[in-house]
Tab-separated table of C-alpha atoms and ligand atoms in Angstrom:
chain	number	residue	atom	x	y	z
A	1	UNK	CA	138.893	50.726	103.534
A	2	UNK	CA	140.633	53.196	101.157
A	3	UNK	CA	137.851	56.517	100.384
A	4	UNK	CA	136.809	57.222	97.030
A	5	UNK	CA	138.097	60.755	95.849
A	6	UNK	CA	137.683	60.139	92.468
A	7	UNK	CA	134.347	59.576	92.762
A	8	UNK	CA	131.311	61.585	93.159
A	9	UNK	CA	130.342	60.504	96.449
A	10	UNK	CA	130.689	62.509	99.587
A	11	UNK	CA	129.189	62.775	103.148
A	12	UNK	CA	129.017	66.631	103.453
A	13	UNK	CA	129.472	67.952	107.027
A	14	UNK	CA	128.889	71.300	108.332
A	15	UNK	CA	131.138	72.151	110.868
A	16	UNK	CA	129.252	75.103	111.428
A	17	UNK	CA	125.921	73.250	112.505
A	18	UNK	CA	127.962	71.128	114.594
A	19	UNK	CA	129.364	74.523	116.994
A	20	UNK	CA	125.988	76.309	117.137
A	21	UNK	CA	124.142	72.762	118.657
A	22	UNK	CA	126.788	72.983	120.918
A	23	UNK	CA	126.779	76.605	121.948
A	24	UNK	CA	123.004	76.435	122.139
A	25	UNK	CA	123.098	73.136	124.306
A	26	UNK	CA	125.557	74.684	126.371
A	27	UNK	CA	123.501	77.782	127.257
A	28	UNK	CA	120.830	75.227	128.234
A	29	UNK	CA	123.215	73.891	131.146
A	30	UNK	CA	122.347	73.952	134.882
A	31	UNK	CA	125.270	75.760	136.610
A	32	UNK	CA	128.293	73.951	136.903
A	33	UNK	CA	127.020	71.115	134.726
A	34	UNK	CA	129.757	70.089	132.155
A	35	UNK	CA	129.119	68.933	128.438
A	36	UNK	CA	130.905	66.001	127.490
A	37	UNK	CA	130.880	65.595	123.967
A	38	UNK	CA	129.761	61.919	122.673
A	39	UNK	CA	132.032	61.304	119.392
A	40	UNK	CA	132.140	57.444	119.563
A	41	UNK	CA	131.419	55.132	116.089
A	42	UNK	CA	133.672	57.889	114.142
A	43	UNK	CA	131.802	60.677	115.625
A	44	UNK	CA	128.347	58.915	114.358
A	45	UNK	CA	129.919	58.966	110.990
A	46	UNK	CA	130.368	62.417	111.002
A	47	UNK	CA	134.386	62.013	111.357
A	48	UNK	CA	135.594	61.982	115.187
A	49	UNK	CA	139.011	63.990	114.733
A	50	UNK	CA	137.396	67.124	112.605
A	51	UNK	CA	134.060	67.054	115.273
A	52	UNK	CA	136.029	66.715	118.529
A	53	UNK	CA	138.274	70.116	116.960
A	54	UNK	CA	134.907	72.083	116.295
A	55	UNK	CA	133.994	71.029	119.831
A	56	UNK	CA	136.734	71.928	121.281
A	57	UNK	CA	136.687	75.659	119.615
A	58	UNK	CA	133.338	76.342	121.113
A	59	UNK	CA	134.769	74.380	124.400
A	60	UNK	CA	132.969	71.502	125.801
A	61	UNK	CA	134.563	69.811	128.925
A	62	UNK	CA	135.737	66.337	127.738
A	63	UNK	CA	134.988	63.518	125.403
A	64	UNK	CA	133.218	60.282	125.205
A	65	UNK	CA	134.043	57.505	123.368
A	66	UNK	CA	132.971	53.989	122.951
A	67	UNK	CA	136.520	51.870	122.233
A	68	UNK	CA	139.851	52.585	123.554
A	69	UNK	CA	141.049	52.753	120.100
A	70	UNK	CA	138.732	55.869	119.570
A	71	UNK	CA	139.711	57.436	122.937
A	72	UNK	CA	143.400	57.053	121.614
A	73	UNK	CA	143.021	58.076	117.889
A	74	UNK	CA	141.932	61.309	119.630
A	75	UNK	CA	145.015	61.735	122.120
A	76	UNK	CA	147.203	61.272	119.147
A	77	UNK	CA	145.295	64.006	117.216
A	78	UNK	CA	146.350	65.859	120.355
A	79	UNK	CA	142.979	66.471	122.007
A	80	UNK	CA	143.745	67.273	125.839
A	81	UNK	CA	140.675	67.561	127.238
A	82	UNK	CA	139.129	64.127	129.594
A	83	UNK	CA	138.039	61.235	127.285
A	84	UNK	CA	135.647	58.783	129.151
A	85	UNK	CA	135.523	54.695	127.281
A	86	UNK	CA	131.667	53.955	127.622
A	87	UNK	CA	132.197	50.884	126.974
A	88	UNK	CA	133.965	47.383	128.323
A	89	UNK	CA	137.841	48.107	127.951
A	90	UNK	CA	139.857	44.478	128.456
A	91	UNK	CA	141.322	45.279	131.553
A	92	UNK	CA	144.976	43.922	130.315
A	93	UNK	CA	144.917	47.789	128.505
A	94	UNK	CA	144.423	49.564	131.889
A	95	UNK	CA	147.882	50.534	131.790
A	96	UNK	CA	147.485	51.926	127.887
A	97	UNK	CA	144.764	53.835	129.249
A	98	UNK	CA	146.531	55.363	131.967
A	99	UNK	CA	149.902	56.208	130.142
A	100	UNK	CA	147.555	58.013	127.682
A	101	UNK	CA	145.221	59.756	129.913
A	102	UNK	CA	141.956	57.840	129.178
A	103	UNK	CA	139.381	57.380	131.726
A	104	UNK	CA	137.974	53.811	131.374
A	105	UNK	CA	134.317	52.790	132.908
A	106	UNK	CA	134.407	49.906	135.576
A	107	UNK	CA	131.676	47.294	134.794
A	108	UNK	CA	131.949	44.918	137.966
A	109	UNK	CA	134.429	44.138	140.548
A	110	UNK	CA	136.548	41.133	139.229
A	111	UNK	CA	136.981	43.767	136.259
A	112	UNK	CA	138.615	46.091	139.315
A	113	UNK	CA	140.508	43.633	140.685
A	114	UNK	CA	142.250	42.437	137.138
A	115	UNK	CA	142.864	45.675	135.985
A	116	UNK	CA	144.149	46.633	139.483
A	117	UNK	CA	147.096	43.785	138.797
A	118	UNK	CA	148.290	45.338	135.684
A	119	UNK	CA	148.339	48.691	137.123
A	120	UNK	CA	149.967	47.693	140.045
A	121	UNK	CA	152.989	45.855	137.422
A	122	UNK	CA	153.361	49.502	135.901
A	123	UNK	CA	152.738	51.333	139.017
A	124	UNK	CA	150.273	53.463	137.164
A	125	UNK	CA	147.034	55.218	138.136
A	126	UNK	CA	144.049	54.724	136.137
A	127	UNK	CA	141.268	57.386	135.732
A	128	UNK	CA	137.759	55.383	136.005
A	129	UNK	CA	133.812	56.093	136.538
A	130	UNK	CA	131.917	52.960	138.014
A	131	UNK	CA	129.013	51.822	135.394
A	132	UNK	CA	125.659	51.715	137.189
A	133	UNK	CA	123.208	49.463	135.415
A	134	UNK	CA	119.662	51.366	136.734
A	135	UNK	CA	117.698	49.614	134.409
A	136	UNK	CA	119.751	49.507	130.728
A	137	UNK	CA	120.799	46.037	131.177
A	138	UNK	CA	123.773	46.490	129.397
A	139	UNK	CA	127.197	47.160	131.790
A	140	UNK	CA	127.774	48.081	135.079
A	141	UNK	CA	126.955	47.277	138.645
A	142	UNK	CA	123.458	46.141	139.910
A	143	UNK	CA	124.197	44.828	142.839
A	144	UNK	CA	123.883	46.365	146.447
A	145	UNK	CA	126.390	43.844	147.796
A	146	UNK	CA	129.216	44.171	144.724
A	147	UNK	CA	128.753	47.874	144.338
A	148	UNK	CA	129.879	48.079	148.285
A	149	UNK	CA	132.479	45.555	147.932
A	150	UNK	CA	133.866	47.456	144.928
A	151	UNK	CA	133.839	50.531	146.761
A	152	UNK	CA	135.724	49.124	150.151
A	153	UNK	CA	138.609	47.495	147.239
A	154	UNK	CA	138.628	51.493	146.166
A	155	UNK	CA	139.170	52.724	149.617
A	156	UNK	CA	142.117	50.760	150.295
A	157	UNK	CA	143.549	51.633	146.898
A	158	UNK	CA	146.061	53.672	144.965
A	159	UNK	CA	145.633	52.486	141.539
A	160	UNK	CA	142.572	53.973	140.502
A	161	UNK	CA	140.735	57.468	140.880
A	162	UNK	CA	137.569	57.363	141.196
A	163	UNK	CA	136.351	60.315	138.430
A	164	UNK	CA	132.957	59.307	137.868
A	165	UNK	CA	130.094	56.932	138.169
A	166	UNK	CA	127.190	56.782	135.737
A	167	UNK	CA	124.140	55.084	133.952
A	168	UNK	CA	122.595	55.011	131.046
A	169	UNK	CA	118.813	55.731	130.274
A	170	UNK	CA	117.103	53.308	128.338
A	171	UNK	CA	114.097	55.263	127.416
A	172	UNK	CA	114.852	58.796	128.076
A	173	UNK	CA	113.196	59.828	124.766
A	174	UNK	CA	110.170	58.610	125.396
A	175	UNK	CA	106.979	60.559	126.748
A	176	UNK	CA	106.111	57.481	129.189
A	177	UNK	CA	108.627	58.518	132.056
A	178	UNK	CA	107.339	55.222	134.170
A	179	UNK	CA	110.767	53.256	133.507
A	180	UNK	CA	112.753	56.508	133.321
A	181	UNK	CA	111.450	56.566	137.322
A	182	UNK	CA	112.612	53.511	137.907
A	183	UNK	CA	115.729	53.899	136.334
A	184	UNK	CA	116.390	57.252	138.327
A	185	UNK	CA	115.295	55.977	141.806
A	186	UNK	CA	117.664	52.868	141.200
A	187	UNK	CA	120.708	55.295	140.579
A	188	UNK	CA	120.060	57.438	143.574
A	189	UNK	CA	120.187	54.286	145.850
A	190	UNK	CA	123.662	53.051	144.201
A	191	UNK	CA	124.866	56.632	144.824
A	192	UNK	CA	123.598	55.994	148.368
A	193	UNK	CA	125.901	53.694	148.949
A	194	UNK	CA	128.950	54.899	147.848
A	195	UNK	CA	131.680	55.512	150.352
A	196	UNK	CA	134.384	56.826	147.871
A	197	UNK	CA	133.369	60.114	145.979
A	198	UNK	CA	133.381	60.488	142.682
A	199	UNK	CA	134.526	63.911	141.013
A	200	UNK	CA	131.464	64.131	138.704
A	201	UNK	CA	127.807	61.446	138.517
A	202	UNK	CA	126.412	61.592	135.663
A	203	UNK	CA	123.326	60.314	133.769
A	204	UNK	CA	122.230	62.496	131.232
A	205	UNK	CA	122.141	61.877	127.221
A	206	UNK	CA	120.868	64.015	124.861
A	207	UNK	CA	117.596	63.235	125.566
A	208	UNK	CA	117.603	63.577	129.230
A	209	UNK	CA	118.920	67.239	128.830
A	210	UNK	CA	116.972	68.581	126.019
A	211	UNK	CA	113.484	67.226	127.169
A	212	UNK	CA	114.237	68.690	130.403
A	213	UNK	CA	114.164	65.919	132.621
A	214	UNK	CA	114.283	67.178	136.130
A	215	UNK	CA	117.459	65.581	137.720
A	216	UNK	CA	120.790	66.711	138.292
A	217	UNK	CA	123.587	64.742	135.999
A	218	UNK	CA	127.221	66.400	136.671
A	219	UNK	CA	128.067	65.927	132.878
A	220	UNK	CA	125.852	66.023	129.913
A	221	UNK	CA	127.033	63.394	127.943
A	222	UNK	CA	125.767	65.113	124.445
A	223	UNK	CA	125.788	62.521	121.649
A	224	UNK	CA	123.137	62.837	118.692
A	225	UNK	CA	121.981	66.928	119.597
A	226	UNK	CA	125.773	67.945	118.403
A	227	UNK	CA	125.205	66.447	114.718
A	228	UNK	CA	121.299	68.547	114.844
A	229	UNK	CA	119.339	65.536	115.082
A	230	UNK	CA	116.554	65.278	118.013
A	231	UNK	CA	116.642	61.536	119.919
A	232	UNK	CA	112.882	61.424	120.078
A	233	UNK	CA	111.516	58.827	117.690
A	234	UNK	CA	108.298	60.872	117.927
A	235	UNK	CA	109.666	64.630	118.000
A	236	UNK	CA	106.292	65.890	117.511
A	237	UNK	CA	104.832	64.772	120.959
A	238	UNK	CA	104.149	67.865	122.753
A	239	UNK	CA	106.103	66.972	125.458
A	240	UNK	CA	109.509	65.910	123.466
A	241	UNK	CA	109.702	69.295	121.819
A	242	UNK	CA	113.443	70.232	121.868
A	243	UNK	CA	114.392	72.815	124.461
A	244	UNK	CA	117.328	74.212	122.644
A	245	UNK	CA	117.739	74.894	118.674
A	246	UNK	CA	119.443	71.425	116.273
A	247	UNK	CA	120.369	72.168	113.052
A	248	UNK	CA	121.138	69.128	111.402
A	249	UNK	CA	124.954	68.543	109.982
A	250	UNK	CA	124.909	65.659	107.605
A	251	UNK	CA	124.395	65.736	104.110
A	252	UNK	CA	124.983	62.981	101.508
A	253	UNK	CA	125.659	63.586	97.803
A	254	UNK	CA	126.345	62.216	94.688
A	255	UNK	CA	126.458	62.817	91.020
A	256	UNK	CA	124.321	60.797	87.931
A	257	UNK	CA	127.285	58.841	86.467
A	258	UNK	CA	125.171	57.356	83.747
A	259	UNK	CA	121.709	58.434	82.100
A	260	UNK	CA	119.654	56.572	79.685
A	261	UNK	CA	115.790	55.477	77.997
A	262	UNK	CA	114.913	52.071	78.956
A	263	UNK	CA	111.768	50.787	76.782
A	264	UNK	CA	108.647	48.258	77.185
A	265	UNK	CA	109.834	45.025	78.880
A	266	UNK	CA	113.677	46.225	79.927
A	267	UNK	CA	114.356	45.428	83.415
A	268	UNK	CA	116.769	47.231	85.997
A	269	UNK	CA	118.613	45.537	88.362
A	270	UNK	CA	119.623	42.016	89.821
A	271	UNK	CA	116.874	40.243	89.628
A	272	UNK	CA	114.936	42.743	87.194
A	273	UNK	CA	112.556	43.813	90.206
A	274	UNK	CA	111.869	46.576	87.912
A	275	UNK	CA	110.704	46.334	84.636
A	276	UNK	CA	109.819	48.974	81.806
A	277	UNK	CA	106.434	49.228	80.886
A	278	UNK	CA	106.657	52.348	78.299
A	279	UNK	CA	109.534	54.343	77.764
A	280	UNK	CA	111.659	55.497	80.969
A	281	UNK	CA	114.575	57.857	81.932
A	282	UNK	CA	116.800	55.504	84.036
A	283	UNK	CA	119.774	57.866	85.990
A	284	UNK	CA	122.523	55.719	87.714
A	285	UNK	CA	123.938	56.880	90.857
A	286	UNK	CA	127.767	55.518	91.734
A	287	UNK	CA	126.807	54.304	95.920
A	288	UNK	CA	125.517	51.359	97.320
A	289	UNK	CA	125.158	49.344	100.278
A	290	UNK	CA	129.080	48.746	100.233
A	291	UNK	CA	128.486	52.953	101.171
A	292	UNK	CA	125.788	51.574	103.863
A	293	UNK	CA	123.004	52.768	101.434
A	294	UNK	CA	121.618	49.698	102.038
A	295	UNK	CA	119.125	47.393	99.530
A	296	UNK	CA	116.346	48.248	101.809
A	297	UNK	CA	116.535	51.673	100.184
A	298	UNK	CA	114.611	50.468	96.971
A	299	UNK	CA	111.847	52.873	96.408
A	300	UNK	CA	113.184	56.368	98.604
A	301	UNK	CA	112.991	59.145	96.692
A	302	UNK	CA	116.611	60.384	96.163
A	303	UNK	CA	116.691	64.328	95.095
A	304	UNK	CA	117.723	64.726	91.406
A	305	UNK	CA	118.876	68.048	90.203
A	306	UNK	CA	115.461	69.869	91.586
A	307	UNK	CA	112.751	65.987	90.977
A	308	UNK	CA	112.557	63.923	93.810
A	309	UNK	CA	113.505	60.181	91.901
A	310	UNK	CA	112.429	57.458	92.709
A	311	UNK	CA	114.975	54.126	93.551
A	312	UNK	CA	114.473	51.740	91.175
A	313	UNK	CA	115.271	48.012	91.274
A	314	UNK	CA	117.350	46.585	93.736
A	315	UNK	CA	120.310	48.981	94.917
A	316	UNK	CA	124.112	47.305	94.008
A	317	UNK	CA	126.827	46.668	96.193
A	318	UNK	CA	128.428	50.097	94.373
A	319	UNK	CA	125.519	51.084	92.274
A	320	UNK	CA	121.872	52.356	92.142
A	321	UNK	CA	119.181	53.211	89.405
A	322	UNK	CA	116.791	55.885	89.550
A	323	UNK	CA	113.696	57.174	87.661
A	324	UNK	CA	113.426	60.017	86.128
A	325	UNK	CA	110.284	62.221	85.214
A	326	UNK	CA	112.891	64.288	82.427
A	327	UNK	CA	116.327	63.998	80.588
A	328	UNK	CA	119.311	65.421	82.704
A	329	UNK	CA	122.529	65.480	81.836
A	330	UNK	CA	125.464	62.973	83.634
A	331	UNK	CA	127.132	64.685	86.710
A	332	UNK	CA	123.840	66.431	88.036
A	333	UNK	CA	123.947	66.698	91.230
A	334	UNK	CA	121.669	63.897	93.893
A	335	UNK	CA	121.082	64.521	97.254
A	336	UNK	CA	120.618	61.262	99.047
A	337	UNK	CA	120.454	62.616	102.337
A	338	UNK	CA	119.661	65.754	102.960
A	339	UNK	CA	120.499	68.221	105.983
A	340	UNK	CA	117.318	70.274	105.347
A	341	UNK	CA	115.215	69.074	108.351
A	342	UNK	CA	111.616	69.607	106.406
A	343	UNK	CA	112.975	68.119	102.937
A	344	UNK	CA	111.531	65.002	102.017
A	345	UNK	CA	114.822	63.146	102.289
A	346	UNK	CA	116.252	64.443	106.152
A	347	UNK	CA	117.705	61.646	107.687
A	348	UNK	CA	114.431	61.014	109.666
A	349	UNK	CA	112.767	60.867	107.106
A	350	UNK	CA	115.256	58.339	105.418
A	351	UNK	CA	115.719	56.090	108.659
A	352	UNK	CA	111.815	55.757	108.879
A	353	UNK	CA	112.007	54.341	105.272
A	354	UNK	CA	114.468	51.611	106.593
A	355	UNK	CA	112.435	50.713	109.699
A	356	UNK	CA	115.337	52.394	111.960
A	357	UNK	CA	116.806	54.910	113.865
A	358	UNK	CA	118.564	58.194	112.147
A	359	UNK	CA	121.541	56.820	114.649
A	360	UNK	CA	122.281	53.870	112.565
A	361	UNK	CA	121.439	55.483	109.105
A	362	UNK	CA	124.802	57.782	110.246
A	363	UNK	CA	127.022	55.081	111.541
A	364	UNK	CA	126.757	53.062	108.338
A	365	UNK	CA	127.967	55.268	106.149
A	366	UNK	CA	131.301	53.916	105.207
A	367	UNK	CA	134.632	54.850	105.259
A	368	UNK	CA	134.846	54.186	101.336
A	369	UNK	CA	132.494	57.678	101.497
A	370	UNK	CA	135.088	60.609	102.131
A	371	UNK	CA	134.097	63.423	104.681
A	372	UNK	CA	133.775	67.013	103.568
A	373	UNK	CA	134.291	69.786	106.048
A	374	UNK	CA	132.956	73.277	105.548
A	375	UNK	CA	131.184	75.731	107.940
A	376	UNK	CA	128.039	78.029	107.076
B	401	PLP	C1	125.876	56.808	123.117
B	401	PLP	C2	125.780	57.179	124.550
B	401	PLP	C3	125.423	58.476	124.930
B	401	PLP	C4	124.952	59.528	123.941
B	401	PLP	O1	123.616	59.274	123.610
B	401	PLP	P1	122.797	60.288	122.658
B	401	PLP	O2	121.430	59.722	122.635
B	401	PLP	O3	123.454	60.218	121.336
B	401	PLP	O4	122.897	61.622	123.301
B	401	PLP	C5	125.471	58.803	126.262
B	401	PLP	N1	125.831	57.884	127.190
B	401	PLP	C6	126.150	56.614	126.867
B	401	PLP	C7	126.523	55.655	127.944
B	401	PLP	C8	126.120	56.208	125.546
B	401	PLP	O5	126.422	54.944	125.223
């Protein structure tokens, strides 16, 4: 999708914001504990090349990605340091993985034993952690039996290196650590069993780290803290305070494009879910949910010029229409989203309007939006 630079529409990111969650997760490290910096789904919409540089200048230890194709549009923006796959890799790529440096996560054994053959065509060693699922239900090996059998194929081989092995938490945010338990006491009897040894094991996200969870993860794989934004869907729980300081690094802004007085009976709109009843100040706003502002939006108070507007009638595929309390002129400035943590319109703030998560607010900003770097 080609961006729109001759339009008034721009995800603003602070480059700045992005370093200093870094540097302050990274003084909040056990010793020897590496940071790993998560910049999968385009950096969470952020933009993964200009993120993984700022990373790299205040010097994290690697990368995580979840597609190949993410892990390699970073090698060819010549980023050196490890890049794990988090995800499923078809194992016919192992070799494009290993030519480029990428270190790929091993979901089962047959997935070993497939990517093993095209290795072994190439004569190439792969870099790989084994995927542990403790409880996530998504990838990896739950098996006692498998997870031995995968480790005997390792012993006896010279394709692979074993890097890593890892889970996921599935509820690490959450102030009822019952399943986060389970999920830990199911890792530590995978690692149990292990007869290769793996460089680093890791489990922690950002919420494992900041909330302090007691248990030791080799690599902190730091997703959502480097863009400022807490994990906890319920940051004000006493005991999901934030050990380190987030300043969020996302902003979204626009421009009015059009401004006009709608009267008695005039509706806005497909389906005229708003209608006039005296005389109104109607601003229109050039994003929609082509942007990933999506309809669900009606209603959220967008900030325009210093009046917090209401969204009214449905929002376009490329448009929206908001109320206005006043007259202000075409091209004053709206803040959709903004990276003021106590402002009205935070991304919070804005996911809770949805019904979701600040994550996917982020990730659906499209790439029709253009990203704008600057660093205060
Ligand atoms: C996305 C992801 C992370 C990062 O999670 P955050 O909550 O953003 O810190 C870490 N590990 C895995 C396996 C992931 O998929």
């Amino acid at each position: 999708m080609i961006a729109g630079i001759h339009r008034p529409a721009v995800v603003r990111v602070n480059l700045g914001a992005i370093k200093a969650n870094i540097s302050n997760e990274k003084k909040h490290l056990l010793p020897g504990q590496k940071l790993f910096a998560v910049v999968k789904a385009n950096a969470y919409g952020h933009g993964a090349v200009a993120v993984a540089k700022a990373a790299e200048e205040v010097g994290v230890d690697g990368f995580c990605v979840a597609i190949l194709d993410e892990a390699l549009e970073l090698r060819q923006a010549d980023v050196v340091k490890p890049i794990l796959v988090l995800g499923v890799v078809s194992p016919e790529y192992a070799p494009l993985a290993a030519v480029n440096d990428i270190s790929l996560t091993v979901p089962n054994l047959d997935w070993l034993k497939e990517a093993e053959k095209f290795l072994e065509k190439e004569n190439l060693q792969l870099k790989i952690h084994l995927g542990i699922d403790s409880g996530m239900g998504r990838i990896g090996f739950n098996e006692d039996e498998e997870f031995i059998a995968a480790n005997h194929f390792l012993e006896n081989d010279s394709h692979f290196f074993v890097e890593g092995m890892f889970a996921h938490f599935a509820s690490a945010d959450s102030s009822d650590d019952t399943y986060f338990k389970h999920q830990v006491a199911k890792f530590k009897h995978m690692e149990s069993l292990l007869t290769v040894k793996p460089k680093w094991i890791h489990v922690d996200n950002t919420a494992a780290s900041i909330f302090n969870k007691d248990i030791h993860s080799d690599i902190v794989r730091f997703g959502i803290g480097i863009y400022g934004l807490n994990p906890s869907s319920n940051p004000n729980s006493p005991d999901l305070k934030s050990g380190i300081l987030l300043k969020p690094a996302l902003s979204f802004v626009s421009e009015l494009t059009h401004v006009k007085t709608i009267h008695l009976g005039d509706g806005v709109g497909y389906g005229s879910t708003f209608v006039a009843d005296e005389d109104t100040i109607i601003g229109t706003v050039p994003v929609g949910y082509a942007d990933g502002w999506i309809r669900k939006f009606q209603g959220f108070k967008v900030k325009v010029g210093d009046e917090y507007c209401p969204i009214v009638g449905r929002v376009c595929m490329d448009q929206f229409m908001v109320k206005m309390p006043k007259k202000m002129p075409v091209g004053t400035k709206v803040v959709l989203i903004s990276d003021d943590p106590v402002a009205p319109n935070n991304i919070k703030a804005a996911a809770d309007y949805v019904d979701t998560i600040h994550y996917e607010v982020a990730c659906l900003l499209s790439d029709r939006l253009p990203r704008e770097y600057y660093e205060e």
